Short mmCIF file of C-alpha atoms and ligand atoms in Angstrom, two decimals:
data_model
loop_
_atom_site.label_atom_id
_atom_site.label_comp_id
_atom_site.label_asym_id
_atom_site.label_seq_id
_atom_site.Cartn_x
_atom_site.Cartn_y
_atom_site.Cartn_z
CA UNK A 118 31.00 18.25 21.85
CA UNK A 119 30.08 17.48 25.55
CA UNK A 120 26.63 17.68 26.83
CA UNK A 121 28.17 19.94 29.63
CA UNK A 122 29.43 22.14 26.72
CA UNK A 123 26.00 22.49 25.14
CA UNK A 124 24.41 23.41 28.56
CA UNK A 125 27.25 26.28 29.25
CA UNK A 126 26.19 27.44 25.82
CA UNK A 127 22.47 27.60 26.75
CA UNK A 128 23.21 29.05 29.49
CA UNK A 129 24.76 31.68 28.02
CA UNK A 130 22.44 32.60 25.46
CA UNK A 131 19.90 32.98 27.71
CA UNK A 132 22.29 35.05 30.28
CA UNK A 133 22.49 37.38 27.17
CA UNK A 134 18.81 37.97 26.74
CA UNK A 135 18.41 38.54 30.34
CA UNK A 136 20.79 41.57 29.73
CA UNK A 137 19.37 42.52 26.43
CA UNK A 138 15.92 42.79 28.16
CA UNK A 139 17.35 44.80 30.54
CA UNK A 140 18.41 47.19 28.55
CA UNK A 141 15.43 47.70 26.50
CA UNK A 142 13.36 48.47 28.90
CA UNK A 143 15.58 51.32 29.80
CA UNK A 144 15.90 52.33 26.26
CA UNK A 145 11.89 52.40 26.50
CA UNK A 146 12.12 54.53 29.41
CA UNK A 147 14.43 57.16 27.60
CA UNK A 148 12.06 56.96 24.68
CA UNK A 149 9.11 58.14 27.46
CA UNK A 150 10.99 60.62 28.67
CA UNK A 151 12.94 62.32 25.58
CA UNK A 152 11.03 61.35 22.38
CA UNK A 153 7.68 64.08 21.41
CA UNK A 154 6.83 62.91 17.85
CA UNK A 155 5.27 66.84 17.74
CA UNK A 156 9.26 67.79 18.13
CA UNK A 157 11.01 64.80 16.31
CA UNK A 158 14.24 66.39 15.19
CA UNK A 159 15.18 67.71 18.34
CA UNK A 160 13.68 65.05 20.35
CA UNK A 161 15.36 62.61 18.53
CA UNK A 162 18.73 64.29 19.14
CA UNK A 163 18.17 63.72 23.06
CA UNK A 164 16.97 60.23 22.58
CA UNK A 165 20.41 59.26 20.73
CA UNK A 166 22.29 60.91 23.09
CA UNK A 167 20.86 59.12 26.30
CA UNK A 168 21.03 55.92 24.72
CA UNK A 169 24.54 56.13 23.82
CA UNK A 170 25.09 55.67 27.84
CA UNK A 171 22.62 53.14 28.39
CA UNK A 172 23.96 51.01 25.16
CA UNK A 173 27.50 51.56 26.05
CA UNK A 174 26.97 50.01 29.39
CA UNK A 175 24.98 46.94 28.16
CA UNK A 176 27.55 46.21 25.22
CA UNK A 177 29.93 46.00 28.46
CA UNK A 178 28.07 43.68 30.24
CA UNK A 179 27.32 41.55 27.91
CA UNK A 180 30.72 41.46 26.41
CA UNK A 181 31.74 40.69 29.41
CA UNK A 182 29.15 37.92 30.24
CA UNK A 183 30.31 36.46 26.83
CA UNK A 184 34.12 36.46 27.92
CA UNK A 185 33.74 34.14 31.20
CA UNK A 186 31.64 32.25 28.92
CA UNK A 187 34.05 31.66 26.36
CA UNK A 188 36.70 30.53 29.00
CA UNK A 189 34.59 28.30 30.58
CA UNK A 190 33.36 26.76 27.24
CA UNK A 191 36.59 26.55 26.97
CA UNK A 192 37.55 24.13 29.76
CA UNK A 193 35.04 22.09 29.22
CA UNK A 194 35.37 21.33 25.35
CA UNK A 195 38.70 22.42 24.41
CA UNK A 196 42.08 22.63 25.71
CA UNK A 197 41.47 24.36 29.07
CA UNK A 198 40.16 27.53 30.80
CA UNK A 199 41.61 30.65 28.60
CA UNK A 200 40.77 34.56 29.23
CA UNK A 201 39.15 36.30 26.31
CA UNK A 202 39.23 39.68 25.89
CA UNK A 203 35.42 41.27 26.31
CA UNK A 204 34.93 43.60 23.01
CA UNK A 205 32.73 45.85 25.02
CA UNK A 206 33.73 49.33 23.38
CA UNK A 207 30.83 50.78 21.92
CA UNK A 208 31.25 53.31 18.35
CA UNK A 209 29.34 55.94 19.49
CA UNK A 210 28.92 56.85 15.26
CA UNK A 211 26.78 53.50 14.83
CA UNK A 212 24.60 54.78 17.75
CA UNK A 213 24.05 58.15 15.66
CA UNK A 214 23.63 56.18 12.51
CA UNK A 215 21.05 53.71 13.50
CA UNK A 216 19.17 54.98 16.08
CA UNK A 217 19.47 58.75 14.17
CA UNK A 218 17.55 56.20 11.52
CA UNK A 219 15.22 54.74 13.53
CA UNK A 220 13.90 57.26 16.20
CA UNK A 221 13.92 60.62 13.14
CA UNK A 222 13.49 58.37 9.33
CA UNK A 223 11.00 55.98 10.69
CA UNK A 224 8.56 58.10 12.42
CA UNK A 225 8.70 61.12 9.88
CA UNK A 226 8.06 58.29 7.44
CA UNK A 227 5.37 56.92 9.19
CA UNK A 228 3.57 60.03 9.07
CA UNK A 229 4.17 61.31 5.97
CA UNK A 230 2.33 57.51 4.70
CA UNK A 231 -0.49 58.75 6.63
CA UNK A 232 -0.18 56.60 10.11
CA UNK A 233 -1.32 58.51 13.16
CA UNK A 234 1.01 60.21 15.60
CA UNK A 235 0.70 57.02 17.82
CA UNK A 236 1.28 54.85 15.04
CA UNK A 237 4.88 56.21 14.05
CA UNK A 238 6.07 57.08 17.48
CA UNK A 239 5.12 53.26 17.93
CA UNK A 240 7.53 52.14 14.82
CA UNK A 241 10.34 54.45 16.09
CA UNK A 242 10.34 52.76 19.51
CA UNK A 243 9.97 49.16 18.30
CA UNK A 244 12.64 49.92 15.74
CA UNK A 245 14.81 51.48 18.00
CA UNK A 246 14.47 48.74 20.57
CA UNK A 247 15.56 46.25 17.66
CA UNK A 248 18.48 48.50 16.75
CA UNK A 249 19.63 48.72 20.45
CA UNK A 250 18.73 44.97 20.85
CA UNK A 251 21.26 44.47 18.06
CA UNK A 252 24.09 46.98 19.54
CA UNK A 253 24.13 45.43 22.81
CA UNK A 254 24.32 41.58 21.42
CA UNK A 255 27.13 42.03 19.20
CA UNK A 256 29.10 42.66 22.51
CA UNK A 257 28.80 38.93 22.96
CA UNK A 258 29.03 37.76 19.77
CA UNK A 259 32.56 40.08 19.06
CA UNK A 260 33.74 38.64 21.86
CA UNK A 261 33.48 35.10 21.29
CA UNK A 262 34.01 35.54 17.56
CA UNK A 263 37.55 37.31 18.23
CA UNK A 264 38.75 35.38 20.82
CA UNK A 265 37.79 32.10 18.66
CA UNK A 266 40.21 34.18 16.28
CA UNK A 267 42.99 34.40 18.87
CA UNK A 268 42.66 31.36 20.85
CA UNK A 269 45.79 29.00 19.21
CA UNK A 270 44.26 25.95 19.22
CA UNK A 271 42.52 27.37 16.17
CA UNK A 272 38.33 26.37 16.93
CA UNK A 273 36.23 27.28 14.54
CA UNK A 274 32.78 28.82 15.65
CA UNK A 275 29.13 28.21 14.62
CA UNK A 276 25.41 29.87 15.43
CA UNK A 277 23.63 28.84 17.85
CA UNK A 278 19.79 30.13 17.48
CA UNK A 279 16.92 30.48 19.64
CA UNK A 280 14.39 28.08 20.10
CA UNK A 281 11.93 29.59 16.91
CA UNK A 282 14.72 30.92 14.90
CA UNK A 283 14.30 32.91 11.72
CA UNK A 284 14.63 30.64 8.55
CA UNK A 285 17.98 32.89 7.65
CA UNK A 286 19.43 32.29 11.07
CA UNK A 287 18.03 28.39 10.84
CA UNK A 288 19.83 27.81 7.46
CA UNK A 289 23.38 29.40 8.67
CA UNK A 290 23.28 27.19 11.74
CA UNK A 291 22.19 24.09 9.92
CA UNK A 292 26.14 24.79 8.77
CA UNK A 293 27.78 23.85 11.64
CA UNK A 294 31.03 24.81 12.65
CA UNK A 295 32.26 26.16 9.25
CA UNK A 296 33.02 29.27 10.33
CA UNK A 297 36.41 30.48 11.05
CA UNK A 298 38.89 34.01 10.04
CA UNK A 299 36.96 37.46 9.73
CA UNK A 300 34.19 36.07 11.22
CA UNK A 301 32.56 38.98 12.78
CA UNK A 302 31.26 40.50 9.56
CA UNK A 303 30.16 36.72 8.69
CA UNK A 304 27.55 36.66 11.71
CA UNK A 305 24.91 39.37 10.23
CA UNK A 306 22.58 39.44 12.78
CA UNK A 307 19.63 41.37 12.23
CA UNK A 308 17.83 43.70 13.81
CA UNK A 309 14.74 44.85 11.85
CA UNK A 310 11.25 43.50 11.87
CA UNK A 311 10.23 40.01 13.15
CA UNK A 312 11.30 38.44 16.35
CA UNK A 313 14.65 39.75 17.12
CA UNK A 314 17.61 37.24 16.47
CA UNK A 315 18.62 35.38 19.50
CA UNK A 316 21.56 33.67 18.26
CA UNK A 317 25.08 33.63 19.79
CA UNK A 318 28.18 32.18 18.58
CA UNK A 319 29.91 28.97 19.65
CA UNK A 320 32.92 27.65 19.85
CA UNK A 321 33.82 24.60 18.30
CA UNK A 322 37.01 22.67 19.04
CA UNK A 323 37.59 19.20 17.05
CA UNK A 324 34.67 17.32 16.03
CA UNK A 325 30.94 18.65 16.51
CA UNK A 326 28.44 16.78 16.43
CA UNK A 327 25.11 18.92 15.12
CA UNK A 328 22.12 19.22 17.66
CA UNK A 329 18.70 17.74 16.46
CA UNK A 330 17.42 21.07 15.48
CA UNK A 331 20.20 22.00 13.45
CA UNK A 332 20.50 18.29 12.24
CA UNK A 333 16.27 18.96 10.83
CA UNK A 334 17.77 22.13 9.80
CA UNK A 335 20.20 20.22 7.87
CA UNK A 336 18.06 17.77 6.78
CA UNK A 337 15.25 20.38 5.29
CA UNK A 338 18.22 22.22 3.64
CA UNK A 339 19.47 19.32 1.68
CA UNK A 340 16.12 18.52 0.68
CA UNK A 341 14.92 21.52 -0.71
CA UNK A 342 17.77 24.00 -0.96
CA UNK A 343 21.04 22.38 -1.84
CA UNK A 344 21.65 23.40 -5.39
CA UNK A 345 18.82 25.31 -6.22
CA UNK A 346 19.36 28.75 -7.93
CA UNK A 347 18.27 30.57 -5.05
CA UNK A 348 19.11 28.22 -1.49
CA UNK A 349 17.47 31.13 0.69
CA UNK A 350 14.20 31.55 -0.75
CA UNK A 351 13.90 27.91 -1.58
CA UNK A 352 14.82 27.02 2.22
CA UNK A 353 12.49 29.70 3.26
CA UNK A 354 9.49 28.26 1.55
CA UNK A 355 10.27 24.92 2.96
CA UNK A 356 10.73 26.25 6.40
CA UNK A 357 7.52 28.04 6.58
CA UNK A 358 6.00 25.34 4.99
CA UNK A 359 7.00 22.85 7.40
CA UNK A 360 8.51 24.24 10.25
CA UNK A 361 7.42 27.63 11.20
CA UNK A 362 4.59 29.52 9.29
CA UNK A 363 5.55 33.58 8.87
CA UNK A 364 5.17 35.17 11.58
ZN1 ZN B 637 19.35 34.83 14.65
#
């Protein structure tokens, strides 16, 4: 692993939240214009609908983005330069099932526990902008994932996480490269509450070498984790403990 390689990587990640920010501040302006918590069924049904566009278009870029990355990852660290096929499409179904959720569920919710009008539209947006968040980035991470897949010299692929990671994203990249066939359902990002996940997915071909945060990572992992009954909520203790209080 090349300190050029690492660089194309951060690169790339942060390429990819330049897009994702992009996007949600379109999918705010769609939630200005459509969404009238005094209306939410029908409102909501105009909100889904103009965000299938705007999400469609950002899974292309990014998947895009994500392809010239992964051939020029590629010629750095592995064999040579090697096209990858952007997994841009987007399922307009996954756009009625999570934003249906998240712009009609949430707010009713909200209300019905008492919050103010303000309140719940507030917690449809932010929820929908996490939902989005997460449609657009899996653009990227499909397409490095598959192409990983197809590429015959066989890398494997690890995450790669933002600078404060969640402790669940901080204990799958403390793994390394481990990762390898039917991958994609093995990233689970998520979308949800919190800081929104940053990571991407990197290639790895031959030997990598783990950075110093995953290598603390790691280190906190086999410390207070490794063989416990329950390695997540014993590395999450740890992690808040020591690395990053809840936000
Ligand atoms: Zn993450």
């Amino acid at each position: 692993m090349s300190e050029e390689g690492r660089q194309a990587t951060e690169e790339h990640r942060r390429r990819q939240l330049a897009i994702r920010a992009a996007v949600l501040r379109d999918v705010t302006g769609v939630w200005r214009t459509e969404f009238d918590i005094e209306d939410v069924a029908s409102s909501q049904l105009r909100v889904v609908e103009a965000l299938k566009d705007v999400l469609a278009d950002g899974k292309l870029r990014a998947a895009e983005e994500a392809a010239d990355y992964y051939s020029q990852f590629r010629a750095i660290d592995g064999p040579g330069a090697r096209r990858a096929r952007p997994m841009g499409d987007l399922d307009g179904r996954r756009v009625d099932r999570s934003v249906g959720y998240t712009a009609r569920i949430v707010p009713l919710k909200a209300l019905k526990a008492g919050r103010t009008r303000q309140q719940a539209a507030r917690a449809g947006l932010e929820q929908t902008m996490g939902a989005s968040g997460r449609l657009v980035s899996d653009g990227s991470r499909e397409t490095v994932i598959r192409a990983a897949e197809e590429d015959p010299a066989q890398p494997r692929w690890q995450r790669i996480t933002g600078p404060e990671p969640c402790e669940f994203c901080a204990m799958l990249s403390a793994r390394g490269g481990v990762y390898r066939a039917q991958a994609t359902a093995v990233f689970e990002a998520h979308s949800g509450r919190g800081a929104a996940c940053q990571c991407e997915a990197e290639p790895v071909y031959g030997e990598r070498f783990l950075s110093e945060q995953q290598q603390r990572f790691k280190e906190l992992y086999d410390r207070e984790a490794k063989g416990t009954s329950d390695p997540l909520k014993a590395f999450r203790a740890a992690y808040r403990r020591e690395i990053k209080p809840a936000a």
